[in-house]
């Protein structure tokens, strides 16, 4: 039986291949009457080509952390770098996929995927080749001319993933991307995302409430706690876990799930 390797989050583990490094990141939201500490001295690292998830209860700051990584919000204090460079706003080095599909309703599937490439001035032939590659990867070649309103939820999210990857980001940031999907579609999307990641090896930062999803997809999982939002534990997912048939019903998988539930539940009591 495989067992989870449990280690504390430590900046000593950072290597020369580190893609993202956070040290004592804090985020405080202020109103006229009070302050809310969303993140309190959060430190972590993510290596190049890793798939890492953050899980935790509502209010633990997962989405705030991702928005700071995306450059959509600023942190109150701390340091956060991508490839050694401070984040000072949105950038082409980071692609974002939200739970809502954020597609342009007046553009076709192909045009949505090509949108960022068009802004960059990529030549038409090259742009079409890139779009074709990612439409094939997500299985939407037959829907190139379809508008978003003609697609199912899972298909829309496939377009959103293809659009993000078409820009060749160093890091793909995903905020509950499958949260609005039915269970069957969600499982199919998880398997598709894994196949894409195994082929493209883009560094992925994945935010989810779904513990099973985090274990299934990730190489490491950071478990967060709320009030204020901090990292409680880092969980390393054993290599070969996904090679087991019916992996989500395996003893090793269920043991990891129980461990993470315990970590989150311990704080909530």
PDB file of C-alpha atoms in Angstrom:
ATOM      1  CA  UNK A   1       0.000   0.000   0.000  1.00  0.00           C
ATOM      2  CA  UNK A   2       1.264   3.445  -0.897  1.00  0.00           C
ATOM      3  CA  UNK A   3       1.419   6.069   1.798  1.00  0.00           C
ATOM      4  CA  UNK A   4       1.400   9.843   1.528  1.00  0.00           C
ATOM      5  CA  UNK A   5       4.654  11.595   2.193  1.00  0.00           C
ATOM      6  CA  UNK A   6       3.869  14.503   4.503  1.00  0.00           C
ATOM      7  CA  UNK A   7       6.261  17.408   4.813  1.00  0.00           C
ATOM      8  CA  UNK A   8       5.985  20.915   6.164  1.00  0.00           C
ATOM      9  CA  UNK A   9       6.037  23.756   3.658  1.00  0.00           C
ATOM     10  CA  UNK A  10       9.624  24.977   3.710  1.00  0.00           C
ATOM     11  CA  UNK A  11      11.506  27.511   1.670  1.00  0.00           C
ATOM     12  CA  UNK A  12      14.540  25.253   2.060  1.00  0.00           C
ATOM     13  CA  UNK A  13      13.009  23.038  -0.634  1.00  0.00           C
ATOM     14  CA  UNK A  14      13.245  25.792  -3.243  1.00  0.00           C
ATOM     15  CA  UNK A  15      15.531  24.801  -6.098  1.00  0.00           C
ATOM     16  CA  UNK A  16      17.083  26.436  -9.142  1.00  0.00           C
ATOM     17  CA  UNK A  17      14.000  25.281 -11.065  1.00  0.00           C
ATOM     18  CA  UNK A  18      11.609  27.258  -8.882  1.00  0.00           C
ATOM     19  CA  UNK A  19       8.980  28.997 -11.009  1.00  0.00           C
ATOM     20  CA  UNK A  20       6.942  30.693  -8.265  1.00  0.00           C
ATOM     21  CA  UNK A  21       8.206  31.782  -4.858  1.00  0.00           C
ATOM     22  CA  UNK A  22       6.082  33.407  -2.162  1.00  0.00           C
ATOM     23  CA  UNK A  23       7.538  34.678   1.110  1.00  0.00           C
ATOM     24  CA  UNK A  24       5.308  36.041   3.893  1.00  0.00           C
ATOM     25  CA  UNK A  25       2.554  37.173   1.523  1.00  0.00           C
ATOM     26  CA  UNK A  26      -0.254  38.967   3.351  1.00  0.00           C
ATOM     27  CA  UNK A  27      -3.453  40.562   2.089  1.00  0.00           C
ATOM     28  CA  UNK A  28      -5.603  42.857   4.208  1.00  0.00           C
ATOM     29  CA  UNK A  29      -8.894  44.270   2.950  1.00  0.00           C
ATOM     30  CA  UNK A  30      -9.831  47.526   4.644  1.00  0.00           C
ATOM     31  CA  UNK A  31     -13.190  49.227   4.986  1.00  0.00           C
ATOM     32  CA  UNK A  32     -14.156  52.381   6.815  1.00  0.00           C
ATOM     33  CA  UNK A  33     -15.063  50.393   9.917  1.00  0.00           C
ATOM     34  CA  UNK A  34     -12.793  47.362   9.949  1.00  0.00           C
ATOM     35  CA  UNK A  35     -10.046  45.294   8.391  1.00  0.00           C
ATOM     36  CA  UNK A  36     -10.186  41.714   7.140  1.00  0.00           C
ATOM     37  CA  UNK A  37      -6.993  39.657   6.945  1.00  0.00           C
ATOM     38  CA  UNK A  38      -7.462  37.368   3.935  1.00  0.00           C
ATOM     39  CA  UNK A  39      -3.868  36.084   3.850  1.00  0.00           C
ATOM     40  CA  UNK A  40      -1.381  36.110   6.709  1.00  0.00           C
ATOM     41  CA  UNK A  41       2.327  35.473   6.037  1.00  0.00           C
ATOM     42  CA  UNK A  42       1.801  32.835   3.349  1.00  0.00           C
ATOM     43  CA  UNK A  43       5.008  31.224   2.043  1.00  0.00           C
ATOM     44  CA  UNK A  44       5.295  28.511  -0.593  1.00  0.00           C
ATOM     45  CA  UNK A  45       7.161  27.524  -3.734  1.00  0.00           C
ATOM     46  CA  UNK A  46       6.162  25.888  -6.999  1.00  0.00           C
ATOM     47  CA  UNK A  47       8.774  24.374  -9.280  1.00  0.00           C
ATOM     48  CA  UNK A  48       8.785  24.592 -13.050  1.00  0.00           C
ATOM     49  CA  UNK A  49       6.410  22.137 -14.742  1.00  0.00           C
ATOM     50  CA  UNK A  50       4.687  21.195 -11.476  1.00  0.00           C
ATOM     51  CA  UNK A  51       0.948  20.826 -11.002  1.00  0.00           C
ATOM     52  CA  UNK A  52       0.138  22.189  -7.541  1.00  0.00           C
ATOM     53  CA  UNK A  53      -3.274  22.679  -5.935  1.00  0.00           C
ATOM     54  CA  UNK A  54      -4.484  24.790  -3.037  1.00  0.00           C
ATOM     55  CA  UNK A  55      -7.452  23.523  -1.006  1.00  0.00           C
ATOM     56  CA  UNK A  56      -9.159  24.820   2.088  1.00  0.00           C
ATOM     57  CA  UNK A  57     -12.419  26.079   3.535  1.00  0.00           C
ATOM     58  CA  UNK A  58     -14.287  29.109   2.257  1.00  0.00           C
ATOM     59  CA  UNK A  59     -12.602  32.300   3.378  1.00  0.00           C
ATOM     60  CA  UNK A  60      -9.092  30.856   3.519  1.00  0.00           C
ATOM     61  CA  UNK A  61      -7.831  33.225   0.814  1.00  0.00           C
ATOM     62  CA  UNK A  62      -7.316  30.749  -2.040  1.00  0.00           C
ATOM     63  CA  UNK A  63      -8.868  32.959  -4.698  1.00  0.00           C
ATOM     64  CA  UNK A  64      -7.220  36.104  -3.302  1.00  0.00           C
ATOM     65  CA  UNK A  65      -3.877  34.353  -3.583  1.00  0.00           C
ATOM     66  CA  UNK A  66      -4.519  33.381  -7.191  1.00  0.00           C
ATOM     67  CA  UNK A  67      -5.659  36.892  -8.107  1.00  0.00           C
ATOM     68  CA  UNK A  68      -2.448  38.267  -6.615  1.00  0.00           C
ATOM     69  CA  UNK A  69      -0.480  35.736  -8.675  1.00  0.00           C
ATOM     70  CA  UNK A  70      -2.402  36.860 -11.754  1.00  0.00           C
ATOM     71  CA  UNK A  71      -1.595  40.491 -11.027  1.00  0.00           C
ATOM     72  CA  UNK A  72      -5.282  41.350 -10.638  1.00  0.00           C
ATOM     73  CA  UNK A  73      -4.817  42.344  -6.988  1.00  0.00           C
ATOM     74  CA  UNK A  74      -1.874  43.626  -4.991  1.00  0.00           C
ATOM     75  CA  UNK A  75      -0.618  42.089  -1.773  1.00  0.00           C
ATOM     76  CA  UNK A  76      -0.367  44.137   1.397  1.00  0.00           C
ATOM     77  CA  UNK A  77       3.097  42.825   2.284  1.00  0.00           C
ATOM     78  CA  UNK A  78       5.571  40.084   1.407  1.00  0.00           C
ATOM     79  CA  UNK A  79       7.309  39.064  -1.808  1.00  0.00           C
ATOM     80  CA  UNK A  80       5.958  37.032  -4.716  1.00  0.00           C
ATOM     81  CA  UNK A  81       7.954  36.252  -7.840  1.00  0.00           C
ATOM     82  CA  UNK A  82       7.515  34.334 -11.081  1.00  0.00           C
ATOM     83  CA  UNK A  83      10.798  33.226 -12.661  1.00  0.00           C
ATOM     84  CA  UNK A  84      12.579  35.524 -10.224  1.00  0.00           C
ATOM     85  CA  UNK A  85      10.632  38.641 -11.248  1.00  0.00           C
ATOM     86  CA  UNK A  86       8.245  40.557  -9.000  1.00  0.00           C
ATOM     87  CA  UNK A  87       4.592  40.573 -10.060  1.00  0.00           C
ATOM     88  CA  UNK A  88       3.503  44.120 -10.900  1.00  0.00           C
ATOM     89  CA  UNK A  89       0.310  43.399 -12.826  1.00  0.00           C
ATOM     90  CA  UNK A  90      -1.120  40.941 -15.370  1.00  0.00           C
ATOM     91  CA  UNK A  91       1.381  39.490 -17.827  1.00  0.00           C
ATOM     92  CA  UNK A  92       1.633  37.168 -20.817  1.00  0.00           C
ATOM     93  CA  UNK A  93       3.727  34.804 -18.694  1.00  0.00           C
ATOM     94  CA  UNK A  94       0.567  33.886 -16.757  1.00  0.00           C
ATOM     95  CA  UNK A  95      -2.632  32.486 -18.254  1.00  0.00           C
ATOM     96  CA  UNK A  96      -5.882  32.455 -16.265  1.00  0.00           C
ATOM     97  CA  UNK A  97      -8.889  30.134 -16.351  1.00  0.00           C
ATOM     98  CA  UNK A  98     -11.861  31.045 -14.135  1.00  0.00           C
ATOM     99  CA  UNK A  99     -14.908  29.058 -13.039  1.00  0.00           C
ATOM    100  CA  UNK A 100     -17.018  31.305 -15.271  1.00  0.00           C
ATOM    101  CA  UNK A 101     -16.040  30.728 -18.869  1.00  0.00           C
ATOM    102  CA  UNK A 102     -15.187  34.372 -19.727  1.00  0.00           C
ATOM    103  CA  UNK A 103     -15.475  33.743 -23.453  1.00  0.00           C
ATOM    104  CA  UNK A 104     -16.337  36.499 -25.901  1.00  0.00           C
ATOM    105  CA  UNK A 105     -19.904  35.582 -26.942  1.00  0.00           C
ATOM    106  CA  UNK A 106     -19.616  37.253 -30.355  1.00  0.00           C
ATOM    107  CA  UNK A 107     -16.473  35.306 -31.320  1.00  0.00           C
ATOM    108  CA  UNK A 108     -16.330  31.744 -32.616  1.00  0.00           C
ATOM    109  CA  UNK A 109     -14.385  28.985 -30.863  1.00  0.00           C
ATOM    110  CA  UNK A 110     -11.428  29.583 -33.182  1.00  0.00           C
ATOM    111  CA  UNK A 111     -11.573  33.344 -32.745  1.00  0.00           C
ATOM    112  CA  UNK A 112     -11.721  33.043 -28.963  1.00  0.00           C
ATOM    113  CA  UNK A 113      -8.640  30.806 -28.953  1.00  0.00           C
ATOM    114  CA  UNK A 114      -6.842  33.155 -31.337  1.00  0.00           C
ATOM    115  CA  UNK A 115      -7.762  36.309 -29.411  1.00  0.00           C
ATOM    116  CA  UNK A 116      -4.531  36.740 -27.449  1.00  0.00           C
ATOM    117  CA  UNK A 117      -2.454  35.844 -30.484  1.00  0.00           C
ATOM    118  CA  UNK A 118      -4.261  38.506 -32.498  1.00  0.00           C
ATOM    119  CA  UNK A 119      -3.434  41.115 -29.856  1.00  0.00           C
ATOM    120  CA  UNK A 120       0.212  40.066 -30.065  1.00  0.00           C
ATOM    121  CA  UNK A 121       0.210  40.513 -33.838  1.00  0.00           C
ATOM    122  CA  UNK A 122       0.995  36.855 -34.568  1.00  0.00           C
ATOM    123  CA  UNK A 123       0.872  36.253 -38.356  1.00  0.00           C
ATOM    124  CA  UNK A 124      -2.348  34.675 -39.636  1.00  0.00           C
ATOM    125  CA  UNK A 125      -0.766  31.374 -40.775  1.00  0.00           C
ATOM    126  CA  UNK A 126       1.005  30.855 -37.449  1.00  0.00           C
ATOM    127  CA  UNK A 127      -2.078  31.913 -35.482  1.00  0.00           C
ATOM    128  CA  UNK A 128      -4.274  29.431 -37.310  1.00  0.00           C
ATOM    129  CA  UNK A 129      -1.749  26.619 -36.798  1.00  0.00           C
ATOM    130  CA  UNK A 130      -1.600  27.281 -33.047  1.00  0.00           C
ATOM    131  CA  UNK A 131      -5.398  27.415 -32.776  1.00  0.00           C
ATOM    132  CA  UNK A 132      -5.726  24.171 -34.758  1.00  0.00           C
ATOM    133  CA  UNK A 133      -3.231  22.483 -32.438  1.00  0.00           C
ATOM    134  CA  UNK A 134      -5.129  23.383 -29.279  1.00  0.00           C
ATOM    135  CA  UNK A 135      -8.584  22.781 -30.769  1.00  0.00           C
ATOM    136  CA  UNK A 136      -7.414  19.273 -31.598  1.00  0.00           C
ATOM    137  CA  UNK A 137      -5.932  18.865 -28.126  1.00  0.00           C
ATOM    138  CA  UNK A 138      -9.265  19.696 -26.457  1.00  0.00           C
ATOM    139  CA  UNK A 139     -11.362  17.874 -29.067  1.00  0.00           C
ATOM    140  CA  UNK A 140     -13.166  20.857 -30.590  1.00  0.00           C
ATOM    141  CA  UNK A 141     -11.994  20.770 -34.211  1.00  0.00           C
ATOM    142  CA  UNK A 142     -15.575  20.276 -35.434  1.00  0.00           C
ATOM    143  CA  UNK A 143     -16.767  23.323 -33.501  1.00  0.00           C
ATOM    144  CA  UNK A 144     -14.251  25.869 -34.804  1.00  0.00           C
ATOM    145  CA  UNK A 145     -17.002  28.148 -36.172  1.00  0.00           C
ATOM    146  CA  UNK A 146     -19.466  27.667 -33.304  1.00  0.00           C
ATOM    147  CA  UNK A 147     -20.352  30.503 -30.940  1.00  0.00           C
ATOM    148  CA  UNK A 148     -20.165  30.006 -27.147  1.00  0.00           C
ATOM    149  CA  UNK A 149     -23.976  29.962 -26.860  1.00  0.00           C
ATOM    150  CA  UNK A 150     -23.968  26.792 -28.985  1.00  0.00           C
ATOM    151  CA  UNK A 151     -21.633  24.927 -26.605  1.00  0.00           C
ATOM    152  CA  UNK A 152     -22.138  22.973 -23.392  1.00  0.00           C
ATOM    153  CA  UNK A 153     -20.483  24.074 -20.160  1.00  0.00           C
ATOM    154  CA  UNK A 154     -17.690  21.533 -20.511  1.00  0.00           C
ATOM    155  CA  UNK A 155     -17.039  22.600 -24.096  1.00  0.00           C
ATOM    156  CA  UNK A 156     -16.880  26.260 -23.089  1.00  0.00           C
ATOM    157  CA  UNK A 157     -14.305  25.439 -20.437  1.00  0.00           C
ATOM    158  CA  UNK A 158     -12.274  23.500 -22.983  1.00  0.00           C
ATOM    159  CA  UNK A 159     -12.228  26.626 -25.147  1.00  0.00           C
ATOM    160  CA  UNK A 160     -11.095  28.692 -22.149  1.00  0.00           C
ATOM    161  CA  UNK A 161      -8.238  26.264 -21.422  1.00  0.00           C
ATOM    162  CA  UNK A 162      -7.206  26.172 -25.085  1.00  0.00           C
ATOM    163  CA  UNK A 163      -7.256  29.981 -25.255  1.00  0.00           C
ATOM    164  CA  UNK A 164      -5.035  30.270 -22.196  1.00  0.00           C
ATOM    165  CA  UNK A 165      -2.545  27.686 -23.460  1.00  0.00           C
ATOM    166  CA  UNK A 166      -2.439  29.158 -26.974  1.00  0.00           C
ATOM    167  CA  UNK A 167      -0.608  32.175 -25.539  1.00  0.00           C
ATOM    168  CA  UNK A 168       2.169  29.846 -24.324  1.00  0.00           C
ATOM    169  CA  UNK A 169       2.176  31.047 -20.697  1.00  0.00           C
ATOM    170  CA  UNK A 170       4.883  29.979 -18.275  1.00  0.00           C
ATOM    171  CA  UNK A 171       2.206  29.444 -15.632  1.00  0.00           C
ATOM    172  CA  UNK A 172      -1.457  28.466 -15.944  1.00  0.00           C
ATOM    173  CA  UNK A 173      -3.603  29.788 -13.063  1.00  0.00           C
ATOM    174  CA  UNK A 174      -6.921  27.964 -12.596  1.00  0.00           C
ATOM    175  CA  UNK A 175      -9.587  29.152 -10.151  1.00  0.00           C
ATOM    176  CA  UNK A 176     -12.235  26.443  -9.562  1.00  0.00           C
ATOM    177  CA  UNK A 177     -12.389  25.828 -13.334  1.00  0.00           C
ATOM    178  CA  UNK A 178     -14.666  22.783 -13.094  1.00  0.00           C
ATOM    179  CA  UNK A 179     -16.770  23.905 -10.138  1.00  0.00           C
ATOM    180  CA  UNK A 180     -19.888  24.620 -12.215  1.00  0.00           C
ATOM    181  CA  UNK A 181     -19.851  21.332 -14.138  1.00  0.00           C
ATOM    182  CA  UNK A 182     -21.894  18.195 -13.482  1.00  0.00           C
ATOM    183  CA  UNK A 183     -19.928  15.262 -11.944  1.00  0.00           C
ATOM    184  CA  UNK A 184     -19.559  13.267 -15.168  1.00  0.00           C
ATOM    185  CA  UNK A 185     -18.353  16.266 -17.174  1.00  0.00           C
ATOM    186  CA  UNK A 186     -16.097  17.302 -14.305  1.00  0.00           C
ATOM    187  CA  UNK A 187     -14.382  13.895 -14.259  1.00  0.00           C
ATOM    188  CA  UNK A 188     -13.890  14.030 -18.016  1.00  0.00           C
ATOM    189  CA  UNK A 189     -12.403  17.522 -17.769  1.00  0.00           C
ATOM    190  CA  UNK A 190     -10.011  16.444 -15.016  1.00  0.00           C
ATOM    191  CA  UNK A 191      -8.720  13.609 -17.200  1.00  0.00           C
ATOM    192  CA  UNK A 192      -8.410  15.945 -20.192  1.00  0.00           C
ATOM    193  CA  UNK A 193      -6.492  18.515 -18.157  1.00  0.00           C
ATOM    194  CA  UNK A 194      -4.074  15.845 -16.959  1.00  0.00           C
ATOM    195  CA  UNK A 195      -3.431  14.696 -20.530  1.00  0.00           C
ATOM    196  CA  UNK A 196      -2.819  18.277 -21.622  1.00  0.00           C
ATOM    197  CA  UNK A 197      -0.486  18.954 -18.684  1.00  0.00           C
ATOM    198  CA  UNK A 198       1.471  15.749 -19.283  1.00  0.00           C
ATOM    199  CA  UNK A 199       1.993  16.831 -22.905  1.00  0.00           C
ATOM    200  CA  UNK A 200       2.577  20.573 -22.479  1.00  0.00           C
ATOM    201  CA  UNK A 201       4.255  20.542 -19.014  1.00  0.00           C
ATOM    202  CA  UNK A 202       3.032  24.038 -18.252  1.00  0.00           C
ATOM    203  CA  UNK A 203       3.348  24.961 -14.579  1.00  0.00           C
ATOM    204  CA  UNK A 204      -0.199  24.810 -13.147  1.00  0.00           C
ATOM    205  CA  UNK A 205      -1.552  26.477 -10.003  1.00  0.00           C
ATOM    206  CA  UNK A 206      -5.012  25.062  -9.302  1.00  0.00           C
ATOM    207  CA  UNK A 207      -7.549  26.348  -6.776  1.00  0.00           C
ATOM    208  CA  UNK A 208     -10.361  24.012  -5.707  1.00  0.00           C
ATOM    209  CA  UNK A 209     -12.742  23.130  -2.885  1.00  0.00           C
ATOM    210  CA  UNK A 210     -12.803  19.543  -4.164  1.00  0.00           C
ATOM    211  CA  UNK A 211     -10.286  17.440  -2.218  1.00  0.00           C
ATOM    212  CA  UNK A 212     -10.587  14.459  -4.577  1.00  0.00           C
ATOM    213  CA  UNK A 213      -9.919  16.742  -7.531  1.00  0.00           C
ATOM    214  CA  UNK A 214      -6.812  18.177  -5.885  1.00  0.00           C
ATOM    215  CA  UNK A 215      -5.366  14.733  -5.097  1.00  0.00           C
ATOM    216  CA  UNK A 216      -6.184  13.346  -8.544  1.00  0.00           C
ATOM    217  CA  UNK A 217      -4.613  16.198 -10.476  1.00  0.00           C
ATOM    218  CA  UNK A 218      -1.700  17.350  -8.385  1.00  0.00           C
ATOM    219  CA  UNK A 219       1.866  16.510  -7.558  1.00  0.00           C
ATOM    220  CA  UNK A 220       1.595  18.549  -4.371  1.00  0.00           C
ATOM    221  CA  UNK A 221      -1.315  20.013  -2.431  1.00  0.00           C
ATOM    222  CA  UNK A 222      -1.148  22.985  -0.083  1.00  0.00           C
ATOM    223  CA  UNK A 223      -3.865  22.751   2.573  1.00  0.00           C
ATOM    224  CA  UNK A 224      -4.993  26.172   3.787  1.00  0.00           C
ATOM    225  CA  UNK A 225      -6.918  27.299   6.845  1.00  0.00           C
ATOM    226  CA  UNK A 226      -9.080  30.367   7.291  1.00  0.00           C
ATOM    227  CA  UNK A 227      -9.369  33.374   9.607  1.00  0.00           C
ATOM    228  CA  UNK A 228      -6.744  34.378   8.728  1.00  0.00           C
ATOM    229  CA  UNK A 229      -5.768  32.526   5.566  1.00  0.00           C
ATOM    230  CA  UNK A 230      -2.531  30.595   6.042  1.00  0.00           C
ATOM    231  CA  UNK A 231      -0.963  27.375   4.794  1.00  0.00           C
ATOM    232  CA  UNK A 232      -1.503  24.597   7.307  1.00  0.00           C
ATOM    233  CA  UNK A 233       0.288  21.737   5.568  1.00  0.00           C
ATOM    234  CA  UNK A 234       1.959  20.665   2.344  1.00  0.00           C
ATOM    235  CA  UNK A 235       1.005  17.211   1.072  1.00  0.00           C
ATOM    236  CA  UNK A 236       3.168  15.443  -1.497  1.00  0.00           C
ATOM    237  CA  UNK A 237       1.156  13.096  -3.724  1.00  0.00           C
ATOM    238  CA  UNK A 238       2.995   9.783  -4.242  1.00  0.00           C
ATOM    239  CA  UNK A 239       4.296   9.097  -7.711  1.00  0.00           C
ATOM    240  CA  UNK A 240       2.339   6.408  -9.483  1.00  0.00           C
ATOM    241  CA  UNK A 241      -0.877   7.075  -7.575  1.00  0.00           C
ATOM    242  CA  UNK A 242      -2.793   7.707 -10.805  1.00  0.00           C
ATOM    243  CA  UNK A 243      -1.457   4.483 -12.299  1.00  0.00           C
ATOM    244  CA  UNK A 244      -3.776   2.489 -10.017  1.00  0.00           C
ATOM    245  CA  UNK A 245      -7.021   1.292 -11.576  1.00  0.00           C
ATOM    246  CA  UNK A 246     -10.058   3.100 -10.121  1.00  0.00           C
ATOM    247  CA  UNK A 247      -7.583   5.338  -8.341  1.00  0.00           C
ATOM    248  CA  UNK A 248     -10.210   7.390  -6.479  1.00  0.00           C
ATOM    249  CA  UNK A 249     -11.399   4.211  -4.720  1.00  0.00           C
ATOM    250  CA  UNK A 250      -7.904   2.982  -3.842  1.00  0.00           C
ATOM    251  CA  UNK A 251      -6.714   2.739  -0.238  1.00  0.00           C
ATOM    252  CA  UNK A 252      -3.878   5.200  -0.842  1.00  0.00           C
ATOM    253  CA  UNK A 253      -6.202   7.783  -2.397  1.00  0.00           C
ATOM    254  CA  UNK A 254      -8.805   7.472   0.358  1.00  0.00           C
ATOM    255  CA  UNK A 255      -6.117   7.780   3.017  1.00  0.00           C
ATOM    256  CA  UNK A 256      -4.894  11.045   1.477  1.00  0.00           C
ATOM    257  CA  UNK A 257      -8.456  12.335   1.269  1.00  0.00           C
ATOM    258  CA  UNK A 258      -9.085  11.495   4.914  1.00  0.00           C
ATOM    259  CA  UNK A 259      -5.853  13.217   5.925  1.00  0.00           C
ATOM    260  CA  UNK A 260      -6.758  16.461   4.136  1.00  0.00           C
ATOM    261  CA  UNK A 261     -10.336  16.415   5.458  1.00  0.00           C
ATOM    262  CA  UNK A 262      -8.891  16.034   8.947  1.00  0.00           C
ATOM    263  CA  UNK A 263      -6.518  18.956   8.443  1.00  0.00           C
ATOM    264  CA  UNK A 264      -9.305  21.239   7.244  1.00  0.00           C
ATOM    265  CA  UNK A 265     -11.850  19.989   9.777  1.00  0.00           C
ATOM    266  CA  UNK A 266      -9.444  20.340  12.700  1.00  0.00           C
ATOM    267  CA  UNK A 267      -9.260  24.075  12.156  1.00  0.00           C
ATOM    268  CA  UNK A 268     -13.009  24.464  11.668  1.00  0.00           C
ATOM    269  CA  UNK A 269     -13.916  22.809  14.976  1.00  0.00           C
TER     270      UNK A 269
END
